[in-house]
PDB file of C-alpha atoms in Angstrom:
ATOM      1  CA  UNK X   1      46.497  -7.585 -13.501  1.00 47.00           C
ATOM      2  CA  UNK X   2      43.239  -5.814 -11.628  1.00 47.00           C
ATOM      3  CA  UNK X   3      42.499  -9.102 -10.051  1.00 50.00           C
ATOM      4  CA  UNK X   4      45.957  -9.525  -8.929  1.00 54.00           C
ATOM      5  CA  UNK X   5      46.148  -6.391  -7.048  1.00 56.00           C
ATOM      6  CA  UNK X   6      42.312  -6.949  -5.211  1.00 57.00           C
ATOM      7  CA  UNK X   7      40.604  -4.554  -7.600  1.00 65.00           C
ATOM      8  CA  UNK X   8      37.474  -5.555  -9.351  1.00 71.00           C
ATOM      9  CA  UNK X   9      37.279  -5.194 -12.790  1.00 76.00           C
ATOM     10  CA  UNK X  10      35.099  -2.816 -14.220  1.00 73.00           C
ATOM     11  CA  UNK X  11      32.623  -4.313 -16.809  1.00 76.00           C
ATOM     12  CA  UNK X  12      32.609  -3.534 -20.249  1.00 89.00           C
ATOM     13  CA  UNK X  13      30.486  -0.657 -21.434  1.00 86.00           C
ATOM     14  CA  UNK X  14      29.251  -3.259 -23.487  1.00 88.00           C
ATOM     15  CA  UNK X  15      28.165  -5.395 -20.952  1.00 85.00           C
ATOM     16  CA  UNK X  16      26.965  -2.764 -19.014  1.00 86.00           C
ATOM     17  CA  UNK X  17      24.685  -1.325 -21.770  1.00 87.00           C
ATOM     18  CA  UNK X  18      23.618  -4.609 -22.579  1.00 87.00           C
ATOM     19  CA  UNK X  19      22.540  -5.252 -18.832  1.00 86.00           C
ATOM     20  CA  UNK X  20      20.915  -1.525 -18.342  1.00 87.00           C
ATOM     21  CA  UNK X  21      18.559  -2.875 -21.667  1.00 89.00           C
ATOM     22  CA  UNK X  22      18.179  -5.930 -19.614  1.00 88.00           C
ATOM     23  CA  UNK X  23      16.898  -4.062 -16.368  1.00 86.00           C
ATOM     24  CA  UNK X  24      14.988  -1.618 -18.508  1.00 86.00           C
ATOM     25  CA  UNK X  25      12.684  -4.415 -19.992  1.00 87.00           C
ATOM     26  CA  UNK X  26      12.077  -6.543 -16.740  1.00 85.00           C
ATOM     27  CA  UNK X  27      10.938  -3.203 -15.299  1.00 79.00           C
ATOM     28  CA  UNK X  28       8.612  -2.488 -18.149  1.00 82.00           C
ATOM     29  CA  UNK X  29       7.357  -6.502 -17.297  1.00 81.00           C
ATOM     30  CA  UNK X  30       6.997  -5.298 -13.836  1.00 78.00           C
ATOM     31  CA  UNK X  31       4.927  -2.301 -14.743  1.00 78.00           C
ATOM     32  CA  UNK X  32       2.803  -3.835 -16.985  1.00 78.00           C
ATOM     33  CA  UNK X  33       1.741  -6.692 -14.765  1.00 78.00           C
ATOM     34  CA  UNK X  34       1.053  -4.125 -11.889  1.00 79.00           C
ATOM     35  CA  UNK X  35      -1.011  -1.806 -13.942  1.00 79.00           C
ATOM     36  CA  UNK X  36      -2.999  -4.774 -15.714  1.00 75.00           C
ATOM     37  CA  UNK X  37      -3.851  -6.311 -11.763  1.00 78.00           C
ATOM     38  CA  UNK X  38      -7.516  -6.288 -11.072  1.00 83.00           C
ATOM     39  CA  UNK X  39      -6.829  -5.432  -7.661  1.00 90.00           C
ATOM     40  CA  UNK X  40      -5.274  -1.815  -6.162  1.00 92.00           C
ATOM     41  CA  UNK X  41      -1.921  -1.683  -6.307  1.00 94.00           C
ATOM     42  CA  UNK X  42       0.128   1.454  -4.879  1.00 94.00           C
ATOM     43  CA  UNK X  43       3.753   1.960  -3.940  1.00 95.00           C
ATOM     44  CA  UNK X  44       4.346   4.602  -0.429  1.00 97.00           C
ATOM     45  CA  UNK X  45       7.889   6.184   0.432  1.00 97.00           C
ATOM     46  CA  UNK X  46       8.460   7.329   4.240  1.00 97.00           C
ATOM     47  CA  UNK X  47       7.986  10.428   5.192  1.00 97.00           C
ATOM     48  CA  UNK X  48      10.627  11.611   7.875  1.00 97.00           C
ATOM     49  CA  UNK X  49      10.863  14.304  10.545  1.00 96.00           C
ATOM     50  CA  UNK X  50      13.934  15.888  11.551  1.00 96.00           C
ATOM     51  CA  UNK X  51      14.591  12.969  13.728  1.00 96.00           C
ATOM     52  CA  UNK X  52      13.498  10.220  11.771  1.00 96.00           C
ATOM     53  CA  UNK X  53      10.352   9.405  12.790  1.00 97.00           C
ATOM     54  CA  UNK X  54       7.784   8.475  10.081  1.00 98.00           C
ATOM     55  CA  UNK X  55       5.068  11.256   9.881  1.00 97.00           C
ATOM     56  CA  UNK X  56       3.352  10.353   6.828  1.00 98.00           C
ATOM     57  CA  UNK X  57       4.096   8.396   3.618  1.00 98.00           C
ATOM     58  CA  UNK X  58       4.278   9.704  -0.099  1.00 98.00           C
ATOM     59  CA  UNK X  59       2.675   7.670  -3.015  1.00 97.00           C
ATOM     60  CA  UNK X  60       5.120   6.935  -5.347  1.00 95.00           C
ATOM     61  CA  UNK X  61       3.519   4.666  -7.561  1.00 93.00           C
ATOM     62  CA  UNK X  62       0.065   3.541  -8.572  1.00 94.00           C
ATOM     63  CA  UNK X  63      -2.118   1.378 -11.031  1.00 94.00           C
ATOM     64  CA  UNK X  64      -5.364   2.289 -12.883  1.00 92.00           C
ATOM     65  CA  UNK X  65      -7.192   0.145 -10.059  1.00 91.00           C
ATOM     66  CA  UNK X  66      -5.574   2.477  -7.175  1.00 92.00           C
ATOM     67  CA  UNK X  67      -7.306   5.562  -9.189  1.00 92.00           C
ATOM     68  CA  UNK X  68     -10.536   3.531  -9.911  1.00 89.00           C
ATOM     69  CA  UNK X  69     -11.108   2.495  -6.036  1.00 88.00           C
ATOM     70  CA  UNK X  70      -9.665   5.608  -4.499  1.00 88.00           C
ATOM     71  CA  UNK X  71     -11.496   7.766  -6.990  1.00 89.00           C
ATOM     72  CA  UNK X  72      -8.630   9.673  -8.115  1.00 92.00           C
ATOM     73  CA  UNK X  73      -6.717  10.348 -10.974  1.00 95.00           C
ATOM     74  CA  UNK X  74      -2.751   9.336 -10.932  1.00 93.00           C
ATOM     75  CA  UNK X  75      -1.910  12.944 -11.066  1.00 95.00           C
ATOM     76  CA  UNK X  76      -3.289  13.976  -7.946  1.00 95.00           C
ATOM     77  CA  UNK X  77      -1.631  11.414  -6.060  1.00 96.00           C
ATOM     78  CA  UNK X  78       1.886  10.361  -6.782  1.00 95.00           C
ATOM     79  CA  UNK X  79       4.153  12.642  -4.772  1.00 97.00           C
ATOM     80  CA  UNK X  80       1.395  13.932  -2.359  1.00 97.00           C
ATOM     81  CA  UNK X  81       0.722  12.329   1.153  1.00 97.00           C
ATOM     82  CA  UNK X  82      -1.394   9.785   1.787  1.00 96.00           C
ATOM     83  CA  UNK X  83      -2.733  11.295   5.373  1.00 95.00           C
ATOM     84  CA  UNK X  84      -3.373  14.421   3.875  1.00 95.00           C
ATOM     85  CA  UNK X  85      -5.120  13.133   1.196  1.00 93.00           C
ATOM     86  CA  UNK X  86      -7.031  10.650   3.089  1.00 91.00           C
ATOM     87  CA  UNK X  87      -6.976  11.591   6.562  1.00 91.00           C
ATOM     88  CA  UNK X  88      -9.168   8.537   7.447  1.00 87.00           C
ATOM     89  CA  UNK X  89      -6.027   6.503   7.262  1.00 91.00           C
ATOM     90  CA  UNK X  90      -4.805   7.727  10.473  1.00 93.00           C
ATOM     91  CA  UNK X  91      -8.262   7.848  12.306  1.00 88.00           C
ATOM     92  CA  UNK X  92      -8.465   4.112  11.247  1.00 87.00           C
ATOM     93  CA  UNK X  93      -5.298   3.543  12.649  1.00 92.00           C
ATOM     94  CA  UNK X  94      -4.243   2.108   8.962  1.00 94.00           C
ATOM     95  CA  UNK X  95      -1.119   5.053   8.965  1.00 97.00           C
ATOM     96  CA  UNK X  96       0.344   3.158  12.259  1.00 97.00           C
ATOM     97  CA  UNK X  97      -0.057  -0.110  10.864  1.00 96.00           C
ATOM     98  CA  UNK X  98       2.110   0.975   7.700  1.00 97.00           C
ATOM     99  CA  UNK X  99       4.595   2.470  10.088  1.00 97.00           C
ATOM    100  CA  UNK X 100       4.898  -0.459  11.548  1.00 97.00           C
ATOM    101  CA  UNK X 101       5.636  -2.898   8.855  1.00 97.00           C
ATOM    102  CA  UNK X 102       7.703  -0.272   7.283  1.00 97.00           C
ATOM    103  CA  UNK X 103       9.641  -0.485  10.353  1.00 97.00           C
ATOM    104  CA  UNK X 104       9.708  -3.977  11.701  1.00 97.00           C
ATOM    105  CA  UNK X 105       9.529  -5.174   8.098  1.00 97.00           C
ATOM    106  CA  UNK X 106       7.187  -7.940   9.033  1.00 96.00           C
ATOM    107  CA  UNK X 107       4.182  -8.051   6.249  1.00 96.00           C
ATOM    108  CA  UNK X 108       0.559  -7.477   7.176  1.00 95.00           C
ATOM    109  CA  UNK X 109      -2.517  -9.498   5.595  1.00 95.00           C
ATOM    110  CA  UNK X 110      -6.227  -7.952   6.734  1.00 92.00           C
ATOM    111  CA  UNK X 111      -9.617  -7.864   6.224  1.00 91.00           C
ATOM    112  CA  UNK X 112     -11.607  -4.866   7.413  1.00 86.00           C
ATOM    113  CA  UNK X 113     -15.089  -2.641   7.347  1.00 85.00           C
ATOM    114  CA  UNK X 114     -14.748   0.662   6.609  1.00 78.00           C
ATOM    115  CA  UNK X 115     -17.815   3.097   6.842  1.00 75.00           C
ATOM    116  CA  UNK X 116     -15.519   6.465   6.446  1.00 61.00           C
ATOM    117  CA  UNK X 117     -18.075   7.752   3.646  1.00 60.00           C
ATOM    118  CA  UNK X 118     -20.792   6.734   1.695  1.00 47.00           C
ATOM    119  CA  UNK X 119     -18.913   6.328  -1.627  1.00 55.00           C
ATOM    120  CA  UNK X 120     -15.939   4.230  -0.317  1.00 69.00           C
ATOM    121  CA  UNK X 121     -17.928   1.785   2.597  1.00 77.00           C
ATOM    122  CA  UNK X 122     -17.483  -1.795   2.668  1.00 83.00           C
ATOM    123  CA  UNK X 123     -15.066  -4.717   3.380  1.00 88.00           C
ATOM    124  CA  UNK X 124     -11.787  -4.747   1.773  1.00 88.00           C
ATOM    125  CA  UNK X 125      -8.537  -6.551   2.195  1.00 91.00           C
ATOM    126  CA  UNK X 126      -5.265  -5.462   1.986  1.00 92.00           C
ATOM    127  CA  UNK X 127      -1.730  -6.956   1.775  1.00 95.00           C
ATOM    128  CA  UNK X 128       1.112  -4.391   3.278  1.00 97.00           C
ATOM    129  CA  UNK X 129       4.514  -5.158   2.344  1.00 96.00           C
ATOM    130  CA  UNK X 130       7.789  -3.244   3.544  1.00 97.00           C
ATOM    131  CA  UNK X 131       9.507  -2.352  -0.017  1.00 96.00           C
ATOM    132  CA  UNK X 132      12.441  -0.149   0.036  1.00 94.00           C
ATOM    133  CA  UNK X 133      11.871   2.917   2.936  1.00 95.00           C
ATOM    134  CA  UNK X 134       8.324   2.716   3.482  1.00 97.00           C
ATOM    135  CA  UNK X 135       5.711  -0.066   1.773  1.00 98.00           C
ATOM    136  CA  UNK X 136       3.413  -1.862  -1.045  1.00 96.00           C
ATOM    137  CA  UNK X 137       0.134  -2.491  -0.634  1.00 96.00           C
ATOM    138  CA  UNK X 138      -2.173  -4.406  -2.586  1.00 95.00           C
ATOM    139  CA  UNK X 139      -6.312  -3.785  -1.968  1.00 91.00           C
ATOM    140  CA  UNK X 140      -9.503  -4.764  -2.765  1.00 88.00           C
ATOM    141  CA  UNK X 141     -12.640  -4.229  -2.127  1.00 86.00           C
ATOM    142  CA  UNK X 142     -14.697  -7.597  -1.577  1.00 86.00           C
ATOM    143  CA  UNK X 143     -18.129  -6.083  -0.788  1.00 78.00           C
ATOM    144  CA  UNK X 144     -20.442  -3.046  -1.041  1.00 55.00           C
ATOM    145  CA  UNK X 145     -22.244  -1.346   1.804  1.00 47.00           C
ATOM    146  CA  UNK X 146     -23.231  -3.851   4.915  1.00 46.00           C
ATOM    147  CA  UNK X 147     -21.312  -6.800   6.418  1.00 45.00           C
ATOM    148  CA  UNK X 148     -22.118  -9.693   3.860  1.00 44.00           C
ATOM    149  CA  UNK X 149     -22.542  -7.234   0.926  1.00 42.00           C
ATOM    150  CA  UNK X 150     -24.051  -8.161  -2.236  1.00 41.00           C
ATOM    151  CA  UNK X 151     -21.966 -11.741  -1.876  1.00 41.00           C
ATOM    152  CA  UNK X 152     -24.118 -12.711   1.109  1.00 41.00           C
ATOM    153  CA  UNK X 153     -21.273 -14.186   3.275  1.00 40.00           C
ATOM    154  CA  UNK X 154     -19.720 -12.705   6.993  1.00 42.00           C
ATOM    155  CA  UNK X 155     -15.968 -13.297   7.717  1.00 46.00           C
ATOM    156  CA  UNK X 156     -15.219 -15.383  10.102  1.00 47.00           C
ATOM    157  CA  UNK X 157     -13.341 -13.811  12.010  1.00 48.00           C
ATOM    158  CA  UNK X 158     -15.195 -11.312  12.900  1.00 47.00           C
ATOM    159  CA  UNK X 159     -17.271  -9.809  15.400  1.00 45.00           C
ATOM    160  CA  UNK X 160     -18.615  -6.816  16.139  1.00 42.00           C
ATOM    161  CA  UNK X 161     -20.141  -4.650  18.764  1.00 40.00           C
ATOM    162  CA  UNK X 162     -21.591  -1.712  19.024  1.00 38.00           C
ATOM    163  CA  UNK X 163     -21.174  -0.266  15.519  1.00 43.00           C
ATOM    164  CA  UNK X 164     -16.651  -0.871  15.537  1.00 43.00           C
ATOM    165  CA  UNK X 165     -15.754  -4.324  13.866  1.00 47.00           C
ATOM    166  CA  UNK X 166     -13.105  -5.893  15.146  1.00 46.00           C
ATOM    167  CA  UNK X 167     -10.942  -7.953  12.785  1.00 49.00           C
ATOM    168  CA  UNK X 168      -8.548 -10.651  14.616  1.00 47.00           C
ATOM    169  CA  UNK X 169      -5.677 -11.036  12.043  1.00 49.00           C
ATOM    170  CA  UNK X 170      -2.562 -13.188  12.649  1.00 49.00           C
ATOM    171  CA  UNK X 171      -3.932 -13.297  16.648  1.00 46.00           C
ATOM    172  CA  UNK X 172      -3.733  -9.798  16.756  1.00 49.00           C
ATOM    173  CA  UNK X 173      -7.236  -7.742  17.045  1.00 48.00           C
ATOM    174  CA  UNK X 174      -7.652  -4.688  15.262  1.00 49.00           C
ATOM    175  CA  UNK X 175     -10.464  -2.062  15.855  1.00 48.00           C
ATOM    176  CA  UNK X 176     -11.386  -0.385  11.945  1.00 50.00           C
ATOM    177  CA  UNK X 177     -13.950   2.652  12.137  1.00 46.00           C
ATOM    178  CA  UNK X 178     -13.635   4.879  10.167  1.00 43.00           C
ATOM    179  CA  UNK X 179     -16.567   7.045  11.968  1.00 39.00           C
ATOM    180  CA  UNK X 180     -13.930   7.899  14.938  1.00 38.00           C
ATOM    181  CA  UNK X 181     -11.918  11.030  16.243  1.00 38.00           C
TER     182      UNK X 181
END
């Protein structure tokens, strides 16, 4: 008689304990195919101002690669900011380039130089993904020290001039020093 009157139908608890087991095991898949992944992977939640405006983001999750690149332990960064933590992000300009995807929800693919400090220089690449209120990102790092790195090969496309790469991605050129402001 529920359909009759335009009410759905409440599932069985059953069926709904059968499905919650279900979800429960995909997302232990999910995990442990995100924490096995060579490459960084870390999940960041918006952080909001009184009038909505993104200010930072919050890492929410991250794999043992995440702690192995960024040099720290999960503990000290899920639920703490990621411009506080590494302010280079926003001298980089890397903070309004995850605003923006988390905003437009248009995905970002780059490859950039970063020379912020002696223990974390070189070229990486990065894949920035809107997911939920703020993004994913996936990075590695695909050299050490100098353009060309121990692999022996320059991008493409890039050039650079007087000591600031710039990266042309999807048309759009993109400054990355981390040595600025």
């Amino acid at each position: 008689m529920g359909g009759e009157s335009g009410q759905e139908q409440m599932p069985e608890p059953e069926a709904l304990a059968a499905r919650v087991r279900e979800l429960e095991g995909e997302l232990a898949t999910l995990r442990a195919a995100i924490e096995s992944a060579f490459e960084a992977f870390f999940l960041l939640r918006s952080e909001r101002d009184a009038h909505g405006e993104i200010f930072d983001f919050v890492f929410v999750e991250v794999n043992r690669a995440t702690e192995r690149l960024l040099r720290t332990p999960r503990e000290q960064l899920v639920g703490r900011r990621l411009c506080e933590l590494f302010p280079v992000n926003r001298r980089a300009g890397f903070f309004d380039q995850y605003k923006r995807v988390a905003e437009t929800r248009e995905a970002l693919e780059q490859e950039f130089q970063l020379r912020e400090t002696e223990s974390r220089a070189g070229w990486f690449q990065h894949h920035v993904v809107p997911a939920g209120d703020g993004v994913a990102i996936v990075l590695r790092k695909t050299t050490v020290g100098a353009a060309g790195g121990p692999f022996g090969f320059t991008l493409t496309n890039t050039t650079q001039a007087s000591g600031t790469v710039t990266t042309n991605t999807a048309g759009t050129p993109t400054q990355v020093d981390g040595n600025t402001g």
